[in-house]
Structure formats: C-alpha cells, structure tokens
XYZ file of C-alpha atoms in Angstrom:
443
model
C 46.670 -38.892 6.542
C 43.798 -41.296 7.151
C 40.459 -41.467 5.363
C 37.993 -38.803 6.510
C 35.281 -40.117 8.798
C 31.661 -39.715 7.721
C 29.030 -39.321 10.443
C 25.242 -39.521 10.111
C 22.749 -37.263 11.873
C 21.567 -40.282 13.856
C 25.098 -41.002 15.067
C 25.653 -37.336 15.952
C 22.451 -37.282 18.030
C 23.728 -40.101 20.260
C 26.535 -37.928 21.632
C 24.474 -35.567 23.770
C 25.554 -36.061 27.384
C 27.978 -34.240 29.645
C 30.431 -37.128 29.224
C 30.127 -37.197 25.428
C 29.420 -33.939 23.562
C 29.483 -33.780 19.769
C 28.269 -30.827 17.711
C 28.168 -29.990 14.012
C 29.102 -26.648 12.454
C 28.641 -26.166 8.702
C 28.713 -29.876 8.040
C 31.802 -30.611 10.128
C 31.506 -32.624 13.350
C 33.454 -31.713 16.477
C 33.977 -33.607 19.720
C 33.957 -30.824 22.332
C 33.692 -33.003 25.423
C 37.046 -31.851 26.771
C 36.196 -28.224 25.963
C 33.011 -28.301 28.051
C 34.661 -27.180 31.285
C 36.687 -24.426 29.602
C 34.067 -23.003 27.238
C 33.937 -19.222 27.912
C 30.157 -19.254 27.559
C 29.785 -22.003 30.164
C 28.782 -25.632 29.836
C 25.011 -25.138 29.545
C 24.906 -23.818 25.947
C 26.918 -26.828 24.737
C 24.863 -29.290 26.765
C 21.565 -27.827 25.542
C 22.581 -28.174 21.883
C 24.718 -31.327 22.128
C 24.209 -33.897 19.374
C 22.972 -31.333 16.854
C 24.016 -28.901 14.175
C 24.739 -25.628 15.993
C 25.880 -23.443 13.090
C 23.303 -20.686 13.605
C 24.027 -20.410 17.318
C 27.776 -20.493 16.660
C 27.775 -17.649 14.122
C 25.475 -15.641 16.396
C 27.787 -15.824 19.397
C 31.282 -16.060 17.969
C 33.362 -13.591 15.951
C 35.263 -14.758 12.875
C 38.400 -15.314 14.939
C 36.741 -18.232 16.757
C 36.734 -20.435 13.660
C 40.493 -20.960 13.815
C 40.151 -22.865 17.107
C 37.731 -25.504 15.823
C 40.243 -27.690 13.976
C 41.578 -29.317 17.156
C 38.122 -30.781 17.903
C 37.363 -31.968 14.360
C 36.491 -35.664 13.978
C 34.633 -35.979 10.666
C 31.973 -34.778 8.239
C 28.204 -34.894 8.600
C 26.840 -36.983 5.732
C 23.320 -35.606 5.500
C 24.007 -31.974 6.338
C 21.238 -29.667 5.120
C 20.577 -25.957 5.549
C 17.079 -24.477 5.631
C 16.228 -21.385 3.621
C 15.723 -19.468 6.879
C 19.207 -20.370 8.069
C 20.736 -19.455 4.721
C 19.211 -15.988 4.914
C 20.168 -15.598 8.555
C 23.809 -16.514 7.984
C 23.909 -14.178 5.001
C 22.715 -11.351 7.251
C 25.380 -12.100 9.865
C 28.002 -11.936 7.133
C 26.629 -8.683 5.705
C 26.442 -7.010 9.116
C 30.018 -8.078 9.783
C 31.240 -6.598 6.476
C 29.445 -3.339 7.325
C 31.314 -3.215 10.635
C 28.135 -3.209 12.714
C 29.600 -5.628 15.257
C 32.582 -3.348 15.785
C 30.814 0.025 15.793
C 29.826 0.347 19.443
C 28.716 3.970 19.450
C 28.592 6.021 22.642
C 25.720 4.276 24.439
C 27.859 2.482 27.007
C 29.898 5.607 27.711
C 26.734 7.655 28.289
C 25.298 4.946 30.548
C 28.558 4.785 32.508
C 28.656 8.563 33.010
C 24.987 8.561 34.016
C 25.646 5.789 36.522
C 28.587 7.650 38.086
C 26.640 10.917 38.336
C 23.561 9.298 39.887
C 25.601 7.321 42.389
C 27.716 10.335 43.346
C 24.646 12.491 43.975
C 23.002 9.746 46.021
C 26.069 9.209 48.231
C 26.785 12.912 48.696
C 23.225 13.813 49.657
C 22.815 10.835 52.010
C 25.907 11.940 53.915
C 25.238 15.686 54.024
C 21.462 16.147 53.915
C 19.175 15.852 56.944
C 15.882 15.825 55.029
C 14.170 12.389 55.098
C 12.333 13.059 51.804
C 15.615 13.854 50.128
C 16.977 10.598 51.509
C 13.995 8.793 49.968
C 14.757 10.397 46.607
C 18.378 9.294 46.945
C 17.191 5.722 47.373
C 15.412 6.075 44.044
C 18.585 7.469 42.460
C 20.497 4.458 43.728
C 17.895 2.257 42.043
C 18.429 4.061 38.748
C 22.182 3.640 39.255
C 21.724 -0.121 39.487
C 19.579 -0.085 36.343
C 22.351 1.635 34.405
C 24.944 -0.757 35.845
C 22.699 -3.606 34.708
C 22.637 -2.347 31.117
C 26.428 -1.955 31.100
C 26.938 -5.405 32.631
C 24.588 -6.896 30.045
C 26.378 -5.227 27.142
C 29.868 -6.120 28.385
C 28.769 -9.730 28.829
C 27.733 -9.990 25.172
C 30.523 -8.098 23.472
C 33.665 -6.157 24.312
C 32.555 -2.637 25.244
C 36.048 -1.473 26.183
C 39.337 -1.244 24.293
C 40.678 -4.594 25.496
C 39.510 -7.751 27.300
C 41.138 -6.859 30.614
C 39.411 -3.466 30.752
C 36.147 -5.088 29.679
C 36.473 -7.604 32.512
C 37.152 -4.788 34.969
C 33.937 -3.040 33.884
C 31.972 -6.292 34.261
C 33.116 -6.853 37.847
C 32.752 -3.178 38.721
C 29.184 -2.782 37.454
C 27.997 -6.234 38.463
C 29.792 -7.498 41.556
C 31.048 -4.265 43.153
C 28.173 -1.858 42.487
C 25.194 -4.226 42.345
C 26.251 -7.224 44.451
C 25.507 -9.642 41.600
C 28.123 -12.067 40.314
C 28.818 -11.410 36.637
C 29.881 -15.069 36.411
C 26.464 -16.189 37.700
C 24.712 -13.800 35.338
C 26.657 -14.978 32.280
C 25.985 -18.635 33.102
C 22.248 -18.016 33.431
C 21.998 -15.565 30.563
C 23.792 -17.784 28.065
C 21.472 -20.651 29.003
C 18.515 -18.286 28.461
C 19.695 -17.292 24.984
C 20.412 -20.852 23.862
C 17.090 -22.235 25.104
C 14.923 -19.137 24.702
C 11.510 -19.773 26.293
C 12.049 -23.470 26.877
C 10.035 -24.154 30.013
C 12.513 -26.847 30.911
C 15.838 -25.143 30.179
C 15.354 -21.367 30.185
C 16.161 -20.031 33.692
C 14.314 -16.785 32.923
C 11.034 -18.708 32.951
C 11.681 -20.748 36.095
C 10.384 -18.625 38.952
C 8.497 -21.160 41.061
C 6.854 -21.025 43.495
C 6.125 -17.356 42.726
C 5.275 -17.370 39.016
C 4.495 -19.761 36.174
C 3.696 -18.754 32.599
C 2.273 -22.035 31.324
C 0.145 -24.922 32.546
C 2.955 -27.260 31.433
C 4.669 -26.305 34.676
C 1.947 -28.224 36.509
C 3.790 -31.364 35.437
C 7.314 -32.168 36.557
C 10.049 -30.512 34.522
C 13.789 -30.833 34.947
C 15.350 -27.489 35.853
C 17.695 -25.667 33.480
C 20.844 -26.819 35.303
C 19.673 -30.459 35.376
C 19.747 -30.542 39.160
C 16.205 -31.380 40.094
C 12.664 -31.635 38.873
C 10.245 -28.813 39.503
C 6.497 -29.054 39.823
C 4.174 -26.051 39.984
C 1.032 -27.921 40.925
C -0.376 -26.723 44.220
C 1.882 -23.703 44.600
C -0.075 -21.218 46.687
C 1.180 -17.825 45.476
C 0.614 -18.678 41.819
C -3.154 -18.538 42.038
C -2.831 -14.803 42.632
C 0.355 -14.235 40.640
C -1.198 -11.607 38.371
C -1.807 -9.509 41.504
C 1.557 -10.175 43.145
C 3.672 -9.666 40.009
C 4.560 -5.991 40.476
C 5.063 -6.146 44.265
C 7.380 -9.128 43.851
C 9.299 -7.351 41.087
C 10.021 -4.522 43.526
C 12.203 -6.922 45.500
C 13.200 -9.372 42.749
C 16.826 -8.305 43.108
C 16.939 -9.888 46.568
C 16.826 -13.312 44.914
C 19.945 -12.563 42.867
C 22.167 -12.106 45.918
C 21.930 -15.689 47.252
C 21.976 -17.097 43.700
C 25.314 -15.371 43.111
C 26.773 -16.586 46.388
C 25.551 -20.153 45.878
C 27.374 -20.371 42.558
C 30.572 -18.855 43.919
C 30.750 -21.339 46.798
C 29.720 -24.322 44.665
C 32.033 -26.832 43.014
C 31.079 -25.571 39.539
C 33.843 -24.044 37.450
C 33.752 -20.258 37.866
C 36.417 -18.261 35.988
C 38.221 -15.788 38.257
C 36.310 -17.017 41.308
C 38.436 -15.057 43.808
C 37.971 -11.896 41.771
C 34.213 -12.465 41.754
C 34.062 -13.044 45.517
C 36.123 -9.930 46.260
C 33.793 -7.894 44.075
C 30.753 -9.162 45.998
C 32.462 -8.311 49.274
C 33.049 -4.755 48.042
C 29.298 -4.343 47.555
C 28.484 -5.702 51.012
C 30.864 -3.188 52.506
C 29.980 0.064 50.730
C 26.183 -0.351 50.575
C 25.602 -1.130 54.289
C 28.081 1.603 55.247
C 26.179 4.129 53.097
C 22.862 3.094 54.634
C 24.376 3.442 58.119
C 24.868 7.186 57.502
C 21.101 7.645 57.641
C 19.969 8.867 61.078
C 17.491 6.127 62.043
C 16.210 2.689 61.103
C 13.040 4.100 59.561
C 14.967 6.131 57.018
C 17.370 3.270 56.403
C 14.490 0.946 55.597
C 12.900 3.628 53.425
C 16.148 4.085 51.470
C 16.611 0.346 50.868
C 12.983 -0.161 49.812
C 13.181 2.800 47.419
C 16.412 1.610 45.803
C 15.123 -1.940 45.335
C 11.677 -0.847 44.138
C 13.043 1.475 41.452
C 15.361 -1.277 40.230
C 12.260 -3.450 39.981
C 11.427 -1.552 36.786
C 14.307 -3.360 35.100
C 13.096 -6.729 36.324
C 9.658 -5.992 34.884
C 11.307 -5.134 31.563
C 13.077 -8.497 31.499
C 9.770 -10.296 31.987
C 7.871 -8.310 29.356
C 10.187 -9.554 26.612
C 9.354 -13.230 27.160
C 6.505 -14.044 29.548
C 3.731 -13.594 26.968
C 5.658 -15.066 24.019
C 5.490 -18.636 22.720
C 6.937 -21.351 24.976
C 7.890 -24.990 24.484
C 9.040 -28.021 26.496
C 12.362 -29.746 25.999
C 15.727 -28.941 24.504
C 16.173 -26.376 21.744
C 16.805 -27.636 18.228
C 19.742 -26.306 16.257
C 17.779 -26.711 13.032
C 15.132 -24.177 14.037
C 17.246 -21.895 16.195
C 16.222 -18.759 14.290
C 12.545 -19.676 14.530
C 12.694 -20.325 18.280
C 14.382 -16.956 18.908
C 11.694 -15.016 17.034
C 8.797 -16.994 18.493
C 10.030 -16.635 22.075
C 10.700 -12.901 22.106
C 8.717 -9.668 22.127
C 9.922 -6.229 21.042
C 8.783 -3.097 22.871
C 7.823 -0.399 20.375
C 9.089 2.988 21.507
C 10.374 6.260 20.031
C 14.104 6.873 19.723
C 14.182 9.253 22.673
C 13.049 6.415 24.957
C 15.902 4.063 24.022
C 17.779 5.055 27.200
C 14.935 3.664 29.306
C 15.020 0.179 27.783
C 18.791 -0.219 27.483
C 18.525 -1.779 24.024
C 16.271 -4.623 25.149
C 13.269 -3.025 23.444
C 14.729 -4.722 20.357
C 14.608 -8.142 21.937
C 14.056 -10.051 18.680
C 17.071 -8.374 17.117
C 19.156 -8.844 20.254
C 18.441 -12.573 20.415
C 19.276 -13.064 16.757
C 22.431 -10.929 16.894
C 23.573 -10.953 20.544
C 27.046 -9.561 19.708
C 25.563 -6.493 18.049
C 26.040 -3.269 20.067
C 22.778 -1.753 21.206
C 23.285 1.403 19.109
C 22.828 -0.693 15.950
C 19.724 -2.648 16.943
C 17.306 0.020 15.696
C 19.177 0.135 12.375
C 18.713 -3.560 11.646
C 15.115 -3.848 12.926
C 13.507 -3.263 9.476
C 15.780 -5.910 7.935
C 14.867 -8.457 10.609
C 11.188 -7.619 10.224
C 11.364 -8.210 6.475
C 13.181 -11.525 6.952
C 10.512 -12.727 9.383
C 7.795 -11.684 6.934
C 9.560 -13.490 4.060
C 9.572 -16.783 5.985
C 6.161 -16.317 7.612
C 7.647 -16.071 11.107
C 6.274 -13.921 13.942
C 7.784 -10.515 14.595
C 6.099 -9.415 17.785
C 6.297 -5.731 18.686
C 3.913 -3.859 20.977
C 4.043 -0.653 23.066
C 5.298 -0.825 26.654
C 1.871 -0.647 28.261
C 0.421 -3.301 25.975
C 3.363 -5.576 26.827
C 2.415 -5.191 30.494
C -1.196 -6.107 29.694
C -0.080 -9.203 27.779
C 2.220 -10.292 30.606
C -0.467 -9.897 33.250
C -2.881 -11.751 30.977
C -0.467 -14.670 30.685
C 0.012 -14.818 34.447
C -3.748 -14.592 35.037
C -4.478 -17.437 32.610
C -1.952 -19.696 34.371
C -3.324 -18.636 37.767
C -6.870 -19.599 36.810
C -5.639 -22.988 35.648
C -3.794 -23.451 38.926
C -6.995 -22.807 40.876
C -8.722 -25.605 39.020
C -6.084 -28.169 39.819
C -7.198 -31.089 41.899
C -3.662 -32.228 42.721
C -2.697 -32.036 46.401
C -0.068 -29.580 47.634
C 3.339 -31.229 47.269
C 4.994 -32.155 50.512
C 8.265 -30.607 49.425
C 6.870 -27.136 48.639
C 9.102 -25.451 51.224
C 12.114 -27.207 49.782
C 11.122 -25.983 46.292
C 10.751 -22.420 47.533
C 14.234 -22.420 49.015
C 15.941 -24.173 46.120
C 14.219 -22.592 43.100
C 16.695 -21.282 40.503
C 16.075 -18.772 37.701
C-alpha cells in the first residue's frame, strides 16, 4: 500500500470544473468527477461546491448508509482541515436527531395530504361531470387548485426523503403527484430544487431567485450574472415589467405554474441526463390527457376558461409561499462556500410564524430555516426542533428570521418595490436581446 497523499486547501480549490471535481468530507479528499453524471441529486450540487469542504452539506443530505460508498473516490487527506464551532454544533445536532430517530419518524402528514388530495380531486371531477351549475364548476376549479397544492407538498416531501415503505413505491408517488397529476416533471423539480438548497439565495446560482424579466430581488441583477445552470448570462437592466413588479407580483403568481410546464418539457427533451426519462415523459403525457379531457366536459368555452383560471389562481397561493421564504432574506453573488454552509442557510431563509392548526396550509415550509438545515427531516418533526435551531442561531449570533404570514408578504413586496425603484433610475438602454431573455429565462 502506497504512502497516503496529502492535499492542501489551495490544491483542492483548483479542482472545481465539470471536467475535474474534487471535494473534501471530514478531512478526506474525493475525486468525484466520474460520479458527476450519476449523482442522484444531480450535477449542480457537486459543481456548486466543487473544490471545497462539503461536510455540512453532505451530512445534511445523506443518511449514514451513504458513507460506505465514499471509499472508491478517495484520493488523499486534506492537510489544513479545520472545523468551525458552528459546524461542530451543527454536525452534533444531526447526529443527535439521527439517534432520536427523527429522520425515520415520518408521522402521518403525508398520508393525510394524500387522502386530502384524492378527496378534493374526486369531488372536482365528479361535480364537473354531473353538475350543470356554472358557479359550482368555478368552485371545482378552486378544488383542483387545492389538489395541486397538496400534490406539491407530497412531491416536495418525497423528493427529500422516502415517504413510502420502499424506494420503488416512493418513486411511484413522485411521478403520480408531480408528472401525472400536476404536469410537472419531478426530475426537473429535483434538479432545480437541489441547486436551490445548495446555493440558497445566491443571485447567480439559485434558480428560485432567477425570474427575469418578471422579477428581481436585488440591484445586483442589473449587472450580468451567469445563470444557475451555467448556460448564459442574464442582465436585468432595462427590463420593463420589473419597474412595476411589486404591483404585478400577485397577478403573475396566479399563473406562475404555466412556466413550469415548458421548463419540464425542455429538460426532458434536452441532452442532459434525466433518470427514468421515459417514465417522466409518460407521466407528463398522462396529465395532458386527463386535464384537457376533464375541462372538455364543461358545456362552453367560458366555463372552461373560468375553471382553468380558478385552478391556476388557487395554486398560485403555493407559489407565493415559495417566494415569501426567500425573496426578502439576505442574498449574495457567487458560489456558496462549504465553510459557511450553515450560515448561508440561516441568512437566506425566512420562517413563517403560525399556530399548529395552520401547519396544513404551509406544508411544512413555514419552518424554512429548519428545513434548509435538515432537509431529510420529515415535516412532522420540524416544529419539534425549531427551539433547538433557534437557540443554536442565538449562540453563534446568527439570524433566525420568523415573521407572521402577512408580515412576510409585506417584506416581500417591500423588497420587490425597492428593486423596482432602482430599476426606474437606471440609465442603461434596453438590451437588444430582451425578447430572447424572456423566452429563455430559467428558474
């Protein structure tokens, strides 16, 4: 057996491209270049943290069984490996929660959401077919919107941890709730969502902040920034809708889901690696069969339009909720740093304070700080650990942002208004490729 190789932090940092990806976990260095295309979480999390210590992110996203697979990528030890006091406390918490079984105790939240989804969808379909009352049809459109919200919570949970008894059943639930019922590729969602978690509130790499030309949350967008998938640069300067974005926010959210349909299809027909691509495409096709057929049962085009608008508008509530958790929080430019991963997660997130009986409405995302720090933790346990997370943030003088739902809306609108006023003052000319940006915007 040869002498163990010793690697410096400077040497590690040089290996940060798609053709050469090194990472460090607990002082051991791994060459994961060949693993990039097969990584279950997609290539973006590895690319965003390449050339760094990624221990905190690794323990957050991987169960203990994942450690046994690392040895085949091992290439040496990191000479100057150091752990901050914040990271020490964080890793200790992950270990304690694991010993308490909190990652395994999934509760009944997903089951209740699934039953609710089935009941709402069944009522909506039955009444559309058998009722002649247009107002009842309008209400059924709203019920369909609430069905999609519940399917969204289930898809989100099943994408972070195994909500069913085995992986195959979990995968079935993902495709059913995402592709078949909502028309959104679970593969597209996981790719985007993992990038969001790894680079939380990075203006450059977080797809949940890249909504040009409709919205920007920071004046830094008025300069060119490379998009989260490294495909093109984006510039917000001169975008026309942004100067009134605080007025258009809620109307746009009513139809935000429309953007997810082409995004899903574009990924599925691209040359990017998509696990179970055929399965994903078939699931999307199922949606585009049953939903138009259901709408066709309505007696005229007026009621059909009314039904579609109602279903999309109600689902817009969920899209608003996604924005509230991050739009008004701290942002930064560039790649995330593995050494301050905990700090970036707390700074870039906002909890929504609510009573226990309102947990159903938020789907667990009211504990956004806790969810970002412990993404594998079932939603039923997020409220339990909130006081512990709050105390840890206080101990290390880190922000723990938590406000009521309505105040979160005020903060979000305030952020959009501030960016809009800055946009109005810009002297830069309208970019010639604005139409191209509008068509090709991702996030």
